[in-house]
Amino acid sequence: LRAPTATGAWGTLAGMRILILGGDGYLGWPTAMRFSARGHEVSIVDNFSRRRWHLEHSTDSLTPIRSLQERVDAWREVSGHDIKTYVGSIEDGEFLDSVIAEVLPEAVVHYGEQPSAPYSMKSRKTAVETQYTNVIGTLNLLFAMRDHVPDCHLVKLGTMGEYGTPNIDIEEGFIEIEHKGRKDTLPFPKVPGSLYHLSKVHDSHNIHFACRTWGLRATDLNQGVVYGIETEETAQDERLVTRFDYDQYFGTVLNRFCVQAVIGHPLTVYGEGGQTRGFLNIRDTLQCVELAVNNPADLGEFRVFNQFTEQFSVRELAELVQRAGTELGYDVEVRHFPNPRVEAESHYYNAANTKLRDLGLKPHYLGDELLRSILKTIERYKDRVIERAILPTTKWNPGELVAEMPAASEG
Ligand code: NAD
Ligand code: USQ
């Protein structure tokens, strides 16, 4: 394996072996193309579960995505670069072990998890599926790295939602605590808001353990909510588009609002809309992941970066979309719906995000121009929108359903 330079950075050396877990997904596919375009040897693992979950709900990506094989063929045609693919589930330890032994990656970018909070709260089955896929998959990965590539750098996608919404500033992974006259720097307290977000907390603990105990190196990217539809590479050819979801399970809030604005559906602000989160453009996800890969953690180090560029409340986002939509001639209504989630709707939120900026992140901020360009891209595909998939049916606490339906509870 190549050694890092004296500064600890790999530089931007071409030809690193990079394995992308979840490389058929919204973020994984554009990431695979980005590293491939830079001249790295890229391999992808995916089990197509995201495509299957859509089939099971009779929903689909707004963008007409090609099969992984067609994407890889189109990418070869457009760029002249090959991407190798492995189809299988990372919770299958034997499969993942054999992939790691064959690829011998110098960096693993791990996106391959069930990413939806509402899906994880739908039923016992989906909650167990989420935690099994995410936690066991990551555990298998840690063992395979320990046994075959102990120098490899794990870049793991975590989530800002691991922290929840505490009434104090959120630090990047760790906090210095003084307790009864003694001091220590410890993992920041985690109070996540769904069983999905909890799976990421469990992952973080397991990865931290593997770094402390086996000397692995890892960067946990606590990413905020991603929005956007295009990257440099996906825009090169219609066959290279990435998925874009807007349904109640897999659509994230700003992407949903943009689709809703274009089709004339009221923007679905849950509750008061004071819920504040960190956000970033999909182009910045790629930038952040690249920065992490190019500047690896030290052996034995478990680093945490908070990966977002701006904070917004849901209500602020709705107003921004309404304004950009109105400029384009759409009639955009902002409507408050009963909140299906159990979460604070008005709270303090101030999260640190300096570590990626220190490495050179140049954010693409959310402005009217960017929003208008997302809306215009969505306009091209608006006939594909399945409107019945938009309103939420999954409640965090189904007991509330009973309270709202006295007839049912009395009977
Ligand atoms: P996605 O569902 O589009 O991508 C995940 C990919 O992983 C899918 O192609 C899926 O088929 C694959 N996959 C899932 N489980 C797998 C398994 N067990 N084995 C092999 N492949 C598997 O989701 P995304 O939005 O691209 O998110 C990627 C990662 O980033 C996830 O871990 C998610 O939790 C995290 N993240 C996403 C966002 C966001 O706003 N999109 C924000 C923060 C963190
Ligand atoms: N919300 C609305 N209306 C909607 C959808 C969502 O008001 O139509 C609200 C939610 O109640 C929540 C906020 O918007 O308060 C964010 O919801 P979301 O669905 O956009 O994001 P979330 O469930 O947190 O999950 C998403 C990704 C997940 C990632 C996470 C980053 O699906 O993979 O981990 O964003 S973070 O939020 O920072 O934890």
Coordinates of C-alpha atoms and ligand atoms in Angstrom, one line a residue:
L1 CA 0.0 0.0 0.0
R2 CA 1.1 3.5 -0.8
A3 CA 2.3 5.6 2.2
P4 CA 0.9 9.0 3.0
T5 CA 3.2 12.0 2.4
A6 CA 5.0 13.6 5.3
T7 CA 1.9 15.9 5.9
G8 CA -0.3 12.8 6.2
A9 CA -2.1 13.5 2.9
W10 CA -2.2 11.2 -0.1
G11 CA -2.2 14.4 -2.2
T12 CA -4.3 14.0 -5.3
L13 CA -2.4 11.0 -6.6
A14 CA -4.2 9.3 -9.5
G15 CA -4.7 5.6 -9.4
M16 CA -5.8 5.0 -5.8
R17 CA -8.0 1.9 -5.5
I18 CA -11.3 3.3 -4.2
L19 CA -14.3 1.1 -3.3
I20 CA -17.7 2.8 -3.2
L21 CA -20.3 0.9 -1.2
G22 CA -23.8 1.9 -2.3
G23 CA -22.4 3.2 -5.6
D24 CA -25.7 2.9 -7.5
G25 CA -27.4 5.5 -5.2
Y26 CA -28.2 9.2 -5.3
L27 CA -24.8 10.1 -3.9
G28 CA -22.8 7.0 -4.6
W29 CA -23.1 7.0 -8.4
P30 CA -22.0 10.7 -8.9
T31 CA -19.1 10.0 -6.4
A32 CA -18.0 7.0 -8.4
M33 CA -17.9 9.0 -11.6
R34 CA -16.0 11.9 -9.8
F35 CA -13.2 9.6 -8.5
S36 CA -13.1 7.8 -11.9
A37 CA -12.8 11.1 -13.7
R38 CA -9.8 11.9 -11.5
G39 CA -8.1 8.8 -12.7
H40 CA -8.6 6.6 -9.7
E41 CA -9.4 2.9 -10.0
V42 CA -13.0 2.8 -8.9
S43 CA -15.1 -0.3 -7.9
I44 CA -18.7 -0.2 -6.8
V45 CA -20.7 -2.5 -4.5
D46 CA -24.5 -2.3 -4.5
N47 CA -27.4 -4.7 -3.9
F48 CA -30.0 -2.5 -5.6
S49 CA -32.1 -2.4 -2.4
R50 CA -33.0 1.2 -3.1
R51 CA -34.5 0.2 -6.5
R52 CA -36.3 -2.7 -4.8
W53 CA -37.8 -0.5 -2.0
H54 CA -39.3 1.8 -4.7
L55 CA -40.7 -1.2 -6.5
E56 CA -42.3 -2.4 -3.3
H57 CA -44.0 1.0 -2.9
S58 CA -44.9 1.4 -6.6
T59 CA -42.8 4.6 -6.6
D60 CA -39.8 5.7 -8.6
S61 CA -37.0 8.2 -9.0
L62 CA -38.1 11.4 -10.7
T63 CA -35.2 11.0 -13.1
P64 CA -35.2 8.0 -15.4
I65 CA -32.1 6.2 -14.1
R66 CA -30.5 3.5 -16.2
S67 CA -29.4 0.1 -14.9
L68 CA -26.0 0.0 -13.2
Q69 CA -24.5 -1.8 -16.2
E70 CA -25.9 0.7 -18.7
R71 CA -24.5 3.5 -16.5
V72 CA -21.1 2.0 -16.4
D73 CA -21.1 1.4 -20.2
A74 CA -22.2 5.0 -20.8
W75 CA -19.5 6.3 -18.5
R76 CA -16.8 4.3 -20.3
E77 CA -18.1 5.7 -23.6
V78 CA -18.1 9.3 -22.3
S79 CA -14.9 9.3 -20.2
G80 CA -12.9 6.4 -21.4
H81 CA -12.7 5.1 -17.8
D82 CA -13.8 1.7 -16.4
I83 CA -15.7 1.3 -13.2
K84 CA -15.8 -2.3 -11.8
T85 CA -19.1 -3.5 -10.2
Y86 CA -19.9 -6.1 -7.6
V87 CA -23.5 -6.9 -6.9
G88 CA -24.3 -8.1 -3.4
S89 CA -25.2 -7.1 0.1
I90 CA -22.7 -5.9 2.6
E91 CA -24.6 -7.6 5.4
D92 CA -23.4 -10.8 3.7
G93 CA -20.0 -11.0 5.4
E94 CA -18.5 -13.7 3.1
F95 CA -19.4 -11.6 0.0
L96 CA -18.0 -8.4 1.4
D97 CA -14.9 -10.1 2.6
S98 CA -14.2 -11.5 -0.8
V99 CA -14.7 -8.2 -2.5
I100 CA -12.3 -6.4 -0.1
A101 CA -9.7 -9.2 -0.6
E102 CA -9.9 -8.8 -4.4
V103 CA -10.1 -5.0 -4.7
L104 CA -7.6 -4.3 -1.8
P105 CA -8.9 -0.7 -1.6
E106 CA -6.8 2.1 -0.3
A107 CA -10.0 4.0 0.6
V108 CA -13.6 2.8 1.1
V109 CA -16.4 5.3 0.8
H110 CA -19.3 3.8 2.6
Y111 CA -22.8 5.0 1.4
G112 CA -24.4 1.5 1.3
E113 CA -27.1 1.8 3.9
Q114 CA -30.9 2.2 4.2
P115 CA -31.0 6.1 4.4
S116 CA -34.6 6.9 5.2
A117 CA -35.9 7.9 8.6
P118 CA -39.6 7.5 7.7
Y119 CA -38.9 4.0 6.2
S120 CA -37.2 3.0 9.4
M121 CA -40.3 4.1 11.4
K122 CA -42.8 2.3 9.2
S123 CA -43.0 -1.0 10.9
R124 CA -41.1 -3.5 13.0
K125 CA -40.0 -5.2 9.8
T126 CA -38.5 -2.1 8.3
A127 CA -36.9 -0.9 11.5
V128 CA -35.2 -4.3 11.9
E129 CA -34.2 -4.3 8.3
T130 CA -32.7 -0.8 8.6
Q131 CA -30.7 -1.5 11.7
Y132 CA -29.6 -5.0 10.4
T133 CA -28.5 -3.7 7.0
N134 CA -26.7 -0.6 8.4
V135 CA -25.1 -1.9 11.6
I136 CA -24.2 -5.4 10.5
G137 CA -23.1 -4.2 7.1
T138 CA -20.7 -1.7 8.7
L139 CA -19.5 -4.3 11.2
N140 CA -18.7 -6.8 8.3
L141 CA -16.8 -4.0 6.6
L142 CA -14.7 -3.3 9.7
F143 CA -13.7 -7.0 10.0
A144 CA -12.9 -7.2 6.3
M145 CA -10.7 -4.1 6.5
R146 CA -8.9 -5.4 9.6
D147 CA -8.2 -8.7 8.0
H148 CA -7.2 -7.6 4.4
V149 CA -6.4 -3.9 4.3
P150 CA -5.6 -2.5 7.8
D151 CA -4.0 0.7 6.3
C152 CA -7.1 1.5 4.2
H153 CA -9.0 4.7 5.1
L154 CA -12.7 4.3 5.8
V155 CA -14.8 7.3 4.8
K156 CA -18.2 6.6 6.3
L157 CA -21.4 8.6 5.7
G158 CA -23.0 9.3 9.0
T159 CA -25.5 12.0 9.7
M160 CA -26.0 15.3 11.5
G161 CA -29.1 13.7 12.9
E162 CA -27.0 11.6 15.2
Y163 CA -26.7 14.6 17.5
G164 CA -30.4 15.4 17.5
T165 CA -31.3 19.0 18.5
P166 CA -29.6 19.7 21.9
N167 CA -29.9 23.0 23.6
I168 CA -26.2 23.6 23.3
D169 CA -23.8 24.1 20.4
I170 CA -23.1 20.9 18.5
E171 CA -19.3 20.2 18.1
E172 CA -17.6 18.0 15.5
G173 CA -17.8 14.6 17.0
F174 CA -16.2 15.3 20.4
I175 CA -16.8 17.6 23.4
E176 CA -14.5 18.6 26.2
I177 CA -16.4 17.9 29.5
E178 CA -15.6 18.9 33.0
H179 CA -17.3 16.7 35.6
K180 CA -16.8 16.9 39.3
G181 CA -13.4 18.6 38.9
R182 CA -12.0 16.3 36.2
K183 CA -11.8 16.9 32.5
D184 CA -12.0 14.6 29.4
T185 CA -12.7 14.8 25.7
L186 CA -15.5 12.4 24.9
P187 CA -17.9 11.6 22.0
F188 CA -20.6 14.3 21.8
P189 CA -23.9 13.1 23.3
K190 CA -26.2 11.6 20.8
V191 CA -30.0 11.9 21.0
P192 CA -31.2 11.0 17.5
G193 CA -34.8 11.3 16.3
S194 CA -35.5 8.0 14.4
L195 CA -34.4 4.4 14.3
Y196 CA -32.5 5.1 11.1
H197 CA -30.6 8.0 12.7
L198 CA -29.9 5.6 15.7
S199 CA -28.4 3.0 13.3
K200 CA -25.8 5.7 12.4
V201 CA -25.0 6.2 16.1
H202 CA -24.4 2.5 16.5
D203 CA -22.2 2.5 13.4
S204 CA -20.2 5.4 14.8
H205 CA -19.6 3.6 18.1
N206 CA -18.5 0.4 16.3
I207 CA -16.1 2.3 14.0
H208 CA -14.6 4.2 16.9
F209 CA -14.1 0.9 18.7
A210 CA -12.3 -0.6 15.6
C211 CA -10.0 2.4 15.4
R212 CA -9.1 2.2 19.1
T213 CA -8.7 -1.5 19.2
W214 CA -7.4 -2.6 15.8
G215 CA -5.7 0.7 14.8
L216 CA -7.9 1.2 11.7
R217 CA -8.3 4.8 10.3
A218 CA -11.7 6.3 9.7
T219 CA -13.5 9.6 9.0
D220 CA -17.1 9.7 10.0
L221 CA -18.9 12.3 7.9
N222 CA -21.9 13.6 9.8
Q223 CA -23.7 14.8 6.8
G224 CA -26.7 17.2 6.8
V225 CA -29.6 17.0 4.4
V226 CA -28.5 16.9 0.8
Y227 CA -30.3 18.7 -2.1
G228 CA -29.7 19.1 -5.8
I229 CA -30.1 17.0 -8.9
E230 CA -26.9 17.5 -10.9
T231 CA -23.1 17.2 -10.7
E232 CA -20.5 17.9 -13.3
E233 CA -20.4 14.3 -14.4
T234 CA -24.2 13.5 -14.3
A235 CA -24.8 16.5 -16.5
Q236 CA -22.6 15.1 -19.3
D237 CA -25.0 12.6 -20.7
E238 CA -28.7 11.8 -20.1
R239 CA -27.7 8.2 -19.3
L240 CA -25.5 9.3 -16.4
V241 CA -28.2 11.1 -14.4
T242 CA -28.5 10.1 -10.7
R243 CA -31.6 9.2 -8.9
F244 CA -33.8 11.9 -7.4
D245 CA -36.5 11.1 -4.9
Y246 CA -39.5 13.1 -3.7
D247 CA -41.8 10.5 -2.1
Q248 CA -42.7 10.4 1.6
Y249 CA -40.0 7.8 2.4
F250 CA -36.9 8.6 0.3
G251 CA -37.4 12.2 -0.7
T252 CA -35.5 14.7 1.5
V253 CA -37.2 18.0 2.4
L254 CA -35.8 20.5 -0.1
N255 CA -35.9 18.1 -3.0
R256 CA -39.5 17.4 -2.1
F257 CA -40.4 21.0 -1.9
C258 CA -38.9 21.7 -5.3
V259 CA -40.9 18.9 -7.0
Q260 CA -44.1 20.0 -5.1
A261 CA -43.6 23.6 -6.4
V262 CA -43.3 22.4 -10.0
I263 CA -46.4 20.2 -10.0
G264 CA -48.6 22.7 -8.0
H265 CA -48.7 20.6 -4.8
P266 CA -48.8 22.6 -1.6
L267 CA -45.4 22.6 0.1
T268 CA -45.6 20.1 2.9
V269 CA -44.2 21.9 6.0
Y270 CA -44.6 19.5 8.9
G271 CA -45.9 21.3 12.0
E272 CA -44.6 24.8 12.8
G273 CA -41.7 24.4 10.4
G274 CA -39.1 25.7 12.9
Q275 CA -37.2 22.4 12.6
T276 CA -33.6 23.5 11.8
R277 CA -31.0 21.3 10.1
G278 CA -27.7 21.6 8.3
F279 CA -28.0 21.4 4.4
L280 CA -25.6 21.0 1.5
N281 CA -25.7 20.8 -2.2
I282 CA -24.9 17.4 -3.8
R283 CA -21.9 19.0 -5.5
D284 CA -20.5 19.7 -2.1
T285 CA -21.1 16.1 -0.9
L286 CA -18.7 15.1 -3.7
Q287 CA -16.2 17.9 -2.7
C288 CA -16.3 16.9 1.0
V289 CA -15.8 13.2 0.3
E290 CA -12.9 13.9 -2.0
L291 CA -11.3 16.2 0.6
A292 CA -11.7 13.4 3.2
V293 CA -10.1 10.8 0.9
N294 CA -7.3 13.1 -0.2
N295 CA -6.5 13.9 3.5
P296 CA -6.8 10.6 5.3
A297 CA -7.1 10.1 9.1
D298 CA -4.0 8.7 10.8
L299 CA -3.8 5.0 11.6
G300 CA -5.8 4.4 14.8
E301 CA -7.6 7.8 14.4
F302 CA -11.4 8.1 14.4
R303 CA -12.2 11.6 13.0
V304 CA -15.6 13.2 12.8
F305 CA -16.4 16.0 10.3
N306 CA -19.8 17.8 10.3
Q307 CA -20.6 17.9 6.6
F308 CA -23.0 20.7 5.8
T309 CA -22.6 24.2 4.5
E310 CA -25.7 26.2 5.8
Q311 CA -28.5 25.9 8.3
F312 CA -32.1 26.5 7.5
S313 CA -35.4 25.9 9.2
V314 CA -38.0 24.0 7.1
R315 CA -40.2 27.1 7.0
E316 CA -37.3 29.2 5.6
L317 CA -36.7 26.6 2.9
A318 CA -40.4 26.6 2.0
E319 CA -40.3 30.4 1.6
L320 CA -37.1 30.3 -0.5
V321 CA -38.8 27.7 -2.8
Q322 CA -41.9 29.7 -3.0
R323 CA -40.0 32.8 -4.0
A324 CA -37.9 31.1 -6.7
G325 CA -41.0 29.2 -8.0
T326 CA -43.0 32.4 -8.2
E327 CA -40.3 34.0 -10.2
L328 CA -40.6 31.1 -12.7
G329 CA -44.3 31.5 -12.9
Y330 CA -45.4 28.7 -10.6
D331 CA -48.3 29.2 -8.2
V332 CA -46.6 28.0 -5.0
E333 CA -48.6 27.5 -1.8
V334 CA -46.9 26.8 1.6
R335 CA -49.1 24.7 3.8
H336 CA -48.5 23.4 7.3
F337 CA -49.5 19.7 7.8
P338 CA -49.8 17.8 11.1
N339 CA -46.3 16.6 11.9
P340 CA -46.0 12.8 11.4
R341 CA -42.7 12.8 13.3
V342 CA -41.9 13.2 17.0
E343 CA -39.4 16.1 16.9
A344 CA -38.9 19.6 18.3
E345 CA -40.6 22.1 16.0
S346 CA -38.9 25.2 17.5
H347 CA -35.5 24.8 19.1
Y348 CA -31.9 26.1 19.4
Y349 CA -29.5 24.8 16.7
N350 CA -25.9 25.9 16.2
A351 CA -23.6 23.2 14.8
A352 CA -19.8 23.6 14.1
N353 CA -18.6 22.8 10.6
T354 CA -15.1 24.1 10.2
K355 CA -13.0 21.0 9.7
L356 CA -13.9 20.5 6.0
R357 CA -13.6 24.2 5.3
D358 CA -10.1 24.1 6.8
L359 CA -9.3 21.3 4.3
G360 CA -10.4 23.6 1.5
L361 CA -14.2 23.2 1.0
K362 CA -15.7 25.9 -1.3
P363 CA -19.4 25.7 -0.7
H364 CA -22.1 26.1 -3.4
Y365 CA -24.6 28.1 -1.4
L366 CA -28.4 27.9 -1.8
G367 CA -29.6 31.0 -3.7
D368 CA -32.4 31.9 -6.0
E369 CA -30.3 31.1 -9.1
L370 CA -29.4 27.6 -7.9
L371 CA -33.0 26.9 -6.8
R372 CA -34.3 28.1 -10.2
S373 CA -31.9 25.8 -12.0
I374 CA -33.1 22.8 -9.9
L375 CA -36.8 23.7 -10.6
K376 CA -36.1 24.0 -14.3
T377 CA -34.4 20.5 -14.3
I378 CA -37.4 19.1 -12.4
E379 CA -39.7 20.6 -15.0
R380 CA -38.2 18.3 -17.7
Y381 CA -39.3 15.2 -15.7
K382 CA -42.5 16.5 -14.1
D383 CA -44.7 14.1 -16.1
R384 CA -43.1 11.2 -14.2
V385 CA -44.2 12.5 -10.7
I386 CA -46.4 10.0 -8.8
E387 CA -48.5 12.4 -6.8
R388 CA -50.0 9.9 -4.4
A389 CA -46.5 9.1 -3.0
I390 CA -46.0 12.6 -1.6
L391 CA -48.1 12.9 1.5
P392 CA -46.8 11.1 4.6
T393 CA -48.6 8.1 6.0
T394 CA -46.0 6.8 8.4
K395 CA -46.3 8.3 11.9
W396 CA -43.5 8.1 14.4
N397 CA -46.0 7.3 17.1
P398 CA -49.0 5.5 15.7
G399 CA -50.7 5.8 19.1
E400 CA -51.4 9.4 18.1
L401 CA -53.5 8.0 15.3
V402 CA -55.9 6.4 17.8
A403 CA -56.1 9.7 19.8
E404 CA -57.1 11.5 16.6
M405 CA -59.8 9.0 15.8
P406 CA -62.0 8.8 18.9
A407 CA -64.6 6.6 17.1
A408 CA -61.9 3.9 16.4
S409 CA -60.6 4.0 20.0
E410 CA -64.1 3.9 21.5
G411 CA -65.2 1.0 19.4
Ligands
NAD1 P1 -29.3 5.9 -1.6 O1 -30.3 5.0 -1.1 O2 -29.6 6.6 -2.9 O3 -27.9 5.1 -1.8 C1 -27.6 4.0 -1.0 C2 -27.2 2.9 -1.9 O4 -26.7 1.8 -1.1 C3 -28.4 2.4 -2.8 O5 -28.0 2.3 -4.1 C4 -28.7 1.0 -2.2 O6 -29.2 0.1 -3.1 C5 -27.3 0.6 -1.6 N1 -27.4 -0.3 -0.4 C6 -28.2 -0.1 0.6 N2 -28.0 -1.1 1.5 C7 -27.1 -1.9 0.9 C8 -26.5 -3.1 1.4 N3 -26.8 -3.7 2.5 N4 -25.5 -3.7 0.6 C9 -25.2 -3.1 -0.6 N5 -25.8 -2.0 -1.1 C10 -26.7 -1.4 -0.3 O7 -29.0 7.0 -0.5 P2 -28.2 8.3 -0.6 O8 -29.1 9.4 -0.4 O9 -27.3 8.3 -1.7 O10 -27.4 8.2 0.8 C11 -26.1 7.6 0.8 C12 -25.6 7.5 2.2 O11 -25.4 8.9 2.7 C13 -26.5 6.8 3.2 O12 -25.7 6.1 4.1 C14 -27.2 7.9 3.9 O13 -27.6 7.5 5.2 C15 -26.2 9.0 3.9 N6 -26.7 10.4 4.0 C16 -27.6 10.8 3.0 C17 -28.1 12.1 3.1 C18 -29.0 12.6 2.0 O14 -29.6 13.7 2.3 N7 -29.2 12.0 0.9 C19 -27.7 12.9 4.1 C20 -26.9 12.4 5.1 C21 -26.4 11.2 5.0
USQ2 N1 -39.9 17.8 6.7 C1 -41.0 18.6 6.4 N2 -41.7 18.3 5.3 C2 -41.4 17.3 4.4 C3 -40.3 16.5 4.7 C4 -39.6 16.7 5.8 O1 -41.3 19.5 7.1 O2 -42.1 17.1 3.4 C5 -39.1 18.0 7.8 C6 -38.9 16.8 8.8 O3 -40.0 16.8 9.7 C7 -37.6 17.1 9.4 C8 -36.8 17.9 8.3 O4 -37.8 18.3 7.4 O5 -37.7 18.0 10.5 C9 -35.8 17.0 7.6 O6 -36.4 15.9 7.0 P1 -35.8 15.1 5.8 O7 -36.7 14.0 5.5 O8 -35.3 16.0 4.7 O9 -34.4 14.6 6.5 P2 -34.1 13.4 7.5 O10 -35.3 12.5 7.8 O11 -33.4 13.9 8.7 O12 -33.2 12.4 6.7 C10 -32.4 13.0 5.6 C11 -31.8 11.8 4.8 C12 -30.9 11.0 5.7 C13 -29.8 11.9 6.4 C14 -30.5 13.1 7.0 C15 -29.4 14.2 7.4 O13 -32.9 11.0 4.3 O14 -30.3 9.9 5.0 O15 -29.1 11.2 7.3 O16 -31.3 13.8 6.1 S1 -29.9 15.0 8.9 O17 -31.2 15.5 8.8 O18 -28.9 16.0 9.1 O19 -29.8 14.0 10.0

